[in-house]
mmCIF file of C-alpha atoms in Angstrom:
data_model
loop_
_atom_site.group_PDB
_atom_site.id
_atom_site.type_symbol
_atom_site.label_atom_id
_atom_site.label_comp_id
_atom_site.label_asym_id
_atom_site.label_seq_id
_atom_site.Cartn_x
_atom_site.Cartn_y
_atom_site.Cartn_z
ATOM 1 C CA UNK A 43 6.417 -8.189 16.428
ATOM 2 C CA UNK A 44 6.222 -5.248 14.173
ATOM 3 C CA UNK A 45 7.829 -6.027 10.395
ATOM 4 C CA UNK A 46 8.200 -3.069 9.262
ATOM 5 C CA UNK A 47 9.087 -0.121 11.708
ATOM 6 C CA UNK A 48 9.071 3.767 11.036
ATOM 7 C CA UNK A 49 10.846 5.711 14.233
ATOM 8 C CA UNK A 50 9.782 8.963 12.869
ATOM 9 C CA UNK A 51 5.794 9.987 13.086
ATOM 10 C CA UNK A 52 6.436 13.659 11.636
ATOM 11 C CA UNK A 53 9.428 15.269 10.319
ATOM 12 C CA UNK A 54 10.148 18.830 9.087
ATOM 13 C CA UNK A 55 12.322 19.713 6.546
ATOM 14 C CA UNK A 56 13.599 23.156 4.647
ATOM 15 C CA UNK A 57 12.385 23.709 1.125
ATOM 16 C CA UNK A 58 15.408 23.219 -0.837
ATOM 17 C CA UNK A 59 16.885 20.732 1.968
ATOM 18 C CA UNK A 60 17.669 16.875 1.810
ATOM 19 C CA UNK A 61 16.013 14.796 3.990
ATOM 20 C CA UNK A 62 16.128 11.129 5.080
ATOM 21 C CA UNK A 63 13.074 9.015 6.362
ATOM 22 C CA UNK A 64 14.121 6.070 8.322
ATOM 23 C CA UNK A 65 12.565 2.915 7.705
ATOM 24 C CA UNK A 66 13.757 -1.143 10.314
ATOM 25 C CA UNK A 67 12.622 -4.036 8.649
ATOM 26 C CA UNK A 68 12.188 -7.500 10.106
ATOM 27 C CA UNK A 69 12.366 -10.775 8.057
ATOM 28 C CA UNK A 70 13.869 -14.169 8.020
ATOM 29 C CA UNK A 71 13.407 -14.587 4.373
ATOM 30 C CA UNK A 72 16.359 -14.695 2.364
ATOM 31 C CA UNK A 73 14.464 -13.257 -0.863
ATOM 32 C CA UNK A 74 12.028 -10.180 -0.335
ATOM 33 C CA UNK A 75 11.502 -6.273 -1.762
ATOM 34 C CA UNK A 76 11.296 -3.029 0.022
ATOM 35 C CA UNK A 77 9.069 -0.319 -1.235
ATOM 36 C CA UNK A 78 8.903 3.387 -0.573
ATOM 37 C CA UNK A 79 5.488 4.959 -1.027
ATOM 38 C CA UNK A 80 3.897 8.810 -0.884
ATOM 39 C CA UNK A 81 0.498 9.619 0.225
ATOM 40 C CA UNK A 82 -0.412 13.142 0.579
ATOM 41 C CA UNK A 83 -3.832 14.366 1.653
ATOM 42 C CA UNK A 84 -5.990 13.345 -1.447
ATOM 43 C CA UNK A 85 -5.582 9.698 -0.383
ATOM 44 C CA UNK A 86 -3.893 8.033 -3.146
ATOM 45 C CA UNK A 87 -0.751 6.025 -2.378
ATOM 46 C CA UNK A 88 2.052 6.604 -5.011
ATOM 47 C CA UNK A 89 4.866 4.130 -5.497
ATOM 48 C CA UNK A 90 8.427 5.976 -5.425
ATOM 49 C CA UNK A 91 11.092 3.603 -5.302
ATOM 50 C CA UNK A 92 11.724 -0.126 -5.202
ATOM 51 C CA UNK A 93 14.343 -2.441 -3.779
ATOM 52 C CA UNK A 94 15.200 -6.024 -3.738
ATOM 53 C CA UNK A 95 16.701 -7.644 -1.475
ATOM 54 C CA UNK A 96 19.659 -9.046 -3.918
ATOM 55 C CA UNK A 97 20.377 -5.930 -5.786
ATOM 56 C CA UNK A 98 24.362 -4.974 -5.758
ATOM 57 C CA UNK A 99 23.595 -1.022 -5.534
ATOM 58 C CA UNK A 100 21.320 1.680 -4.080
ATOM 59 C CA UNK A 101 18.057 2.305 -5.593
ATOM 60 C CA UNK A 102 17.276 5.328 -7.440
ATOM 61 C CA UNK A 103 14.491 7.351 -8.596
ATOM 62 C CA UNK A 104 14.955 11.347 -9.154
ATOM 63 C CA UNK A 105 14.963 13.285 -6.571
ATOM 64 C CA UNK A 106 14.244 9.600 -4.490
ATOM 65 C CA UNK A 107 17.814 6.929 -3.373
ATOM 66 C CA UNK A 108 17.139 4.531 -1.217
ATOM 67 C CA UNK A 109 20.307 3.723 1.301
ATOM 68 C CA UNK A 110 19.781 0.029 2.074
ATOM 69 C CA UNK A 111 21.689 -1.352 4.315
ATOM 70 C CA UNK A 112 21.037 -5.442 4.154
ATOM 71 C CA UNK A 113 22.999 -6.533 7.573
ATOM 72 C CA UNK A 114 21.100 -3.711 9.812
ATOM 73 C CA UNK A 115 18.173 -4.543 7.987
ATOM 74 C CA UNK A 116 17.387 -1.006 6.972
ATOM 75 C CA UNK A 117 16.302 0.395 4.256
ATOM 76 C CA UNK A 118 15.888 4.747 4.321
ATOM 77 C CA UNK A 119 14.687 6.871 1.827
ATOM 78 C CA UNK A 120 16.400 10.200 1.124
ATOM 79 C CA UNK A 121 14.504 13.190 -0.947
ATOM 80 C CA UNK A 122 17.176 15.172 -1.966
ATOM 81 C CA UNK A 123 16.044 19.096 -2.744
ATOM 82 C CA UNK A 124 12.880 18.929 -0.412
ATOM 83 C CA UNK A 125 9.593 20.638 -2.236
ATOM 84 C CA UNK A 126 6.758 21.815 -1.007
ATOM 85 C CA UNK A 127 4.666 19.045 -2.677
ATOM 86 C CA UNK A 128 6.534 16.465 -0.994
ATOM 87 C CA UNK A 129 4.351 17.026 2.258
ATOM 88 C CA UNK A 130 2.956 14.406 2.472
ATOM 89 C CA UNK A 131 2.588 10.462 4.374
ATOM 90 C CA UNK A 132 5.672 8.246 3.308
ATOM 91 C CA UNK A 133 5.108 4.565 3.755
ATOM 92 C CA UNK A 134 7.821 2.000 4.024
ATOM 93 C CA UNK A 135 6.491 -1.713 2.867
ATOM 94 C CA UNK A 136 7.969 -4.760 2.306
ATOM 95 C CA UNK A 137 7.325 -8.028 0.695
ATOM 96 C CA UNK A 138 8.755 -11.376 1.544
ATOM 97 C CA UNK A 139 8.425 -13.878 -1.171
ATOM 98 C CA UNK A 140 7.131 -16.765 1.062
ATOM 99 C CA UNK A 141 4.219 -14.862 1.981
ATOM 100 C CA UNK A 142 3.077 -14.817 -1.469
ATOM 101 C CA UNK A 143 2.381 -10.697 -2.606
ATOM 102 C CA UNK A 144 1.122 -9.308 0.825
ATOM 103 C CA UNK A 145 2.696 -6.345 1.225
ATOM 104 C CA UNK A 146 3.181 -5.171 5.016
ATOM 105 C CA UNK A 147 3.498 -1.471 5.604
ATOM 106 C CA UNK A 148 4.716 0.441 8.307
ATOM 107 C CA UNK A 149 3.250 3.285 10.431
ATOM 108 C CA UNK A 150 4.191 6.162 8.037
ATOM 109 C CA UNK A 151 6.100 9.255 8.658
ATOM 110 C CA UNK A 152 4.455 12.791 7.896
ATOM 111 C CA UNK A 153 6.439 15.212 6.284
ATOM 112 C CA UNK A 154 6.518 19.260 6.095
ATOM 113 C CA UNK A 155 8.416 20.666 3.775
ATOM 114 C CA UNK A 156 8.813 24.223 5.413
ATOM 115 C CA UNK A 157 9.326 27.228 2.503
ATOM 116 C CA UNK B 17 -5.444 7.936 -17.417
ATOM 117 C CA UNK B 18 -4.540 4.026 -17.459
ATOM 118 C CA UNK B 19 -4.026 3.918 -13.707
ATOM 119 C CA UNK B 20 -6.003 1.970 -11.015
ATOM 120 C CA UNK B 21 -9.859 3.560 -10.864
ATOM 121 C CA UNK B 22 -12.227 2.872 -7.733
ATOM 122 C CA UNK B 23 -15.639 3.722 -7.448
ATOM 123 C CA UNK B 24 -16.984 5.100 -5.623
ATOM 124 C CA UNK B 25 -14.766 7.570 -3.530
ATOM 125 C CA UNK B 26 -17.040 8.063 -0.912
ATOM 126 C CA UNK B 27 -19.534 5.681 0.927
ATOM 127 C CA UNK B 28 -21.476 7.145 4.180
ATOM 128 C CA UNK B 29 -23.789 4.523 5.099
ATOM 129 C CA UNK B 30 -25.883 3.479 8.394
ATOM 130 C CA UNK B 31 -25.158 0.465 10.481
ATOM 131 C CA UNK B 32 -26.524 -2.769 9.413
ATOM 132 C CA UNK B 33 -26.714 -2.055 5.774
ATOM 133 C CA UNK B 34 -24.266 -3.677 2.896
ATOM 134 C CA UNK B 35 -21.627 -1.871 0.447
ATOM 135 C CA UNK B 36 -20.284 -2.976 -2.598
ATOM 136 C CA UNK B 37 -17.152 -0.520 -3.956
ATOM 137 C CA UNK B 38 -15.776 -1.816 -7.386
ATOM 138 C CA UNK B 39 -11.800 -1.521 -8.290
ATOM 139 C CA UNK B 40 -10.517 -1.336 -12.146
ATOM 140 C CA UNK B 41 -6.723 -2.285 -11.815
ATOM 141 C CA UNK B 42 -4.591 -1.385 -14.562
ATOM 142 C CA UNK B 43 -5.087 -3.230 -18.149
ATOM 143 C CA UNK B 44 -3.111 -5.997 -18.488
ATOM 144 C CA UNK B 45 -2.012 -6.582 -14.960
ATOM 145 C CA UNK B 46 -3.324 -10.103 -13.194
ATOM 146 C CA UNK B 47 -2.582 -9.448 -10.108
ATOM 147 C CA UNK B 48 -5.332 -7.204 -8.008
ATOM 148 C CA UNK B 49 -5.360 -6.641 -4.380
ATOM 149 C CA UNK B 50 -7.358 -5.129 -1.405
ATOM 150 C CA UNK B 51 -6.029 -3.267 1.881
ATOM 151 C CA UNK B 52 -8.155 -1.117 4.537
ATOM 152 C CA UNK B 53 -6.489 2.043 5.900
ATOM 153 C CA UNK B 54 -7.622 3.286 9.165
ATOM 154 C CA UNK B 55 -6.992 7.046 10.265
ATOM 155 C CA UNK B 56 -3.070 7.120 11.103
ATOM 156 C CA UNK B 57 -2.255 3.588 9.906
ATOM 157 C CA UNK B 58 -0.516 1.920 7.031
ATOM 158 C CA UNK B 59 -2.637 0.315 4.364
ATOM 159 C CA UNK B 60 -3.524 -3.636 6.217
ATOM 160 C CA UNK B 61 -3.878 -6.422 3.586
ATOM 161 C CA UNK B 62 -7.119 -8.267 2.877
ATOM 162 C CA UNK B 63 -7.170 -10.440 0.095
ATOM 163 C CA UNK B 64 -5.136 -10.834 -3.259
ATOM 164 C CA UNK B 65 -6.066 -12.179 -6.852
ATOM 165 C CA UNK B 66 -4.448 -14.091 -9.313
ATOM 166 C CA UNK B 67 -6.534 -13.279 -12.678
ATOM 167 C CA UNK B 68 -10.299 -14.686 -11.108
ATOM 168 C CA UNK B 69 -8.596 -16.839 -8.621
ATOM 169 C CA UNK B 70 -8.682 -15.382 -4.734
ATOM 170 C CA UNK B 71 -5.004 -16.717 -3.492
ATOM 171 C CA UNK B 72 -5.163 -15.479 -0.146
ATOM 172 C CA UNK B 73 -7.680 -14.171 2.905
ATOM 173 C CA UNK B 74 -6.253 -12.051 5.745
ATOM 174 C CA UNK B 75 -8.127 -13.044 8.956
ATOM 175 C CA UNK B 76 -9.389 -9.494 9.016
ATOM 176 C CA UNK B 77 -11.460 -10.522 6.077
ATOM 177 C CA UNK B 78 -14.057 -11.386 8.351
ATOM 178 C CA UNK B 79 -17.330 -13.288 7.250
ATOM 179 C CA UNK B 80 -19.121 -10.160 6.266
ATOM 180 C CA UNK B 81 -16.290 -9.302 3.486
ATOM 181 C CA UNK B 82 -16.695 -11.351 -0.123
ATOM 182 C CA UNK B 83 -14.302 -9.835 -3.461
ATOM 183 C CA UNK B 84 -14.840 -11.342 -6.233
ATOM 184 C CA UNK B 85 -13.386 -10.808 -9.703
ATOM 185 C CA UNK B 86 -15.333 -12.783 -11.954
ATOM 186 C CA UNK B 87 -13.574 -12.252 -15.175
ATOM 187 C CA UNK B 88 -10.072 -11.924 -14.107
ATOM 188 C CA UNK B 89 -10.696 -7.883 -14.648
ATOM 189 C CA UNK B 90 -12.255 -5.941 -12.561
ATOM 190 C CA UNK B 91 -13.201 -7.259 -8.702
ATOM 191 C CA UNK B 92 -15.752 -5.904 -6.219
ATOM 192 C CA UNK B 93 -15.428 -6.052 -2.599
ATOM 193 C CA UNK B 94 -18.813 -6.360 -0.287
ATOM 194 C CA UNK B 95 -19.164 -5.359 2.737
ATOM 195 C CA UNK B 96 -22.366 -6.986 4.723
ATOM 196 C CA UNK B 97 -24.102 -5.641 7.553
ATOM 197 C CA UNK B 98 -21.666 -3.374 8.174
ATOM 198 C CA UNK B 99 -20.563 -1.875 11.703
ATOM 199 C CA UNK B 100 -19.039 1.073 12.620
ATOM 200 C CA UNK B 101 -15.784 -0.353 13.064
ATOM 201 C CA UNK B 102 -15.647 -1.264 8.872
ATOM 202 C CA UNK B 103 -15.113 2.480 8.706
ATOM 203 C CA UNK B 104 -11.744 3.043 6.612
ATOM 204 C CA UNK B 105 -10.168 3.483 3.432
ATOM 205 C CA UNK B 106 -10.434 0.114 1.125
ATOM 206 C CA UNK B 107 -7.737 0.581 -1.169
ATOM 207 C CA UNK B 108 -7.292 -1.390 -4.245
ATOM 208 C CA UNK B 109 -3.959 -2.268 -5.726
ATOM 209 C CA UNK B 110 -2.917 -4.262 -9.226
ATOM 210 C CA UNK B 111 0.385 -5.197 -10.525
ATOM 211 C CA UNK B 112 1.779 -7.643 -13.401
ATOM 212 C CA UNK B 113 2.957 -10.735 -12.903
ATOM 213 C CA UNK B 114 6.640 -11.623 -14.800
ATOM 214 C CA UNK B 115 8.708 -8.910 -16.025
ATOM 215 C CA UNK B 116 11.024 -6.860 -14.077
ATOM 216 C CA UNK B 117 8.145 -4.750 -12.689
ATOM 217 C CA UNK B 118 6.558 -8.025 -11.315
ATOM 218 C CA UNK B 119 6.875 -6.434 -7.743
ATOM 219 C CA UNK B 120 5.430 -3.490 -8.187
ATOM 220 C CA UNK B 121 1.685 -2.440 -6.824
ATOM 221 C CA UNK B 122 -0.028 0.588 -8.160
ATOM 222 C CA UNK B 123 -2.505 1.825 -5.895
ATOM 223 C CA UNK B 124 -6.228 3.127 -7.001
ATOM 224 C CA UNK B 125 -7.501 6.057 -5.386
ATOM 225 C CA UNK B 126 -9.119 4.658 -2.479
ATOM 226 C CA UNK B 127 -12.753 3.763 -1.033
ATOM 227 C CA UNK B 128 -13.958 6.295 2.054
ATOM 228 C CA UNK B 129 -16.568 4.319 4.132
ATOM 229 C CA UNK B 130 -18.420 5.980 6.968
ATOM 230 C CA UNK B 131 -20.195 3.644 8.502
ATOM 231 C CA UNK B 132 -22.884 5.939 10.699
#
């Protein structure tokens, strides 16, 4: 069964516009982390955001919130004021502490921003 | 720059031969890891450090694959008699251990093989 699942292989978006990526996770472990991460053409995967699975509140990071929502076991990023350099591969991962640090990432969504 | 380094960025090589690509995590961090990236995938784990101690083998780490990280710095990952299927992105990833950014991995640049 797939751990980490991204419904959305490409999504459009206006420059300007907010936009949420959506982002089912699947664990049984009580302690774990959620990660959000970019990775446009060039290949490199940069880290935006962060969020454990016992923190009280929304993480945030600029233009980059995370709405986590523990009981549906979701955990969606939202770029607020879309740019054009935001096109790019988004990555949702997760790590559950009893599997040491693997990491398990999910299919990726591509996003256009559209000017 | 301070970030995560691999070299090289680009590998084409023919069928049978061996590859070694080299990853320089970030100064200071212990933990180093590996992941392969095929075309349209997320990054798959392969193996993880601990300073010079290798914690943990995927089973896609096949026989063929050896890291090392001799010194608890840098690691190299090799790549033996390789097949057309090894073609990917090897990405290399380090983070600290302790500390409120203990969860964090910063990813290196990334490893193209073409494996012809």
């Amino acid at each position: 069964a797939q751990k980490i699942t991204q419904t959305q292989p490409g999504m459009f978006v206006q420059e300007k516009e907010a936009v949420t990526l959506d982002c089912t996770y699947d664990t049984s472990d009580p302690s774990y982390g959620l990660f959000w991460y970019k990775q446009p053409s060039s290949g490199e995967m940069i880290f935006l955001i962060y969020q454990g699975s016992y923190d009280q509140q929304n993480a945030t990071e600029g233009r980059y919130s995370l709405n986590f929502q523990k009981a549906r076991k979701s955990a969606n990023l939202v770029i607020s004021a879309s740019q054009l350099g935001d096109s790019a591969m988004y990555f949702c991962a997760m790590r559950e502490m009893v599997e040491d640090d693997k990491v398990i990432f999910g299919p990726g969504t591509s996003l256009s921003v559209i000017p | 720059d301070t970030g995560v380094s691999q070299n090289p960025r680009h590998k084409i090589t023919k069928r049978g031969q061996n590859v070694t690509f080299r990853c320089d995590p970030i100064s200071e961090h212990n933990r180093l890891y590996w992941y392969r990236q095929t075309l349209g995938q997320g990054p798959e784990f392969l193996t993880y450090f601990q300073n010079e101690a290798q914690l943990e083998k995927s089973r896609l780490l096949s026989d063929r694959f050896s890291a090392e990280r001799p010194k608890g710095s840098f690691s190299t990952l090799e790549i033996q008699r390789t097949e057309q299927g090894d073609s990917a992105m090897y990405l290399c990833a380090s983070s600290p251990s302790g500390g409120a950014d203990t969860d964090t991995q910063y990813f290196g640049p990334g490893t193209r093989l073409t494996v012809l």
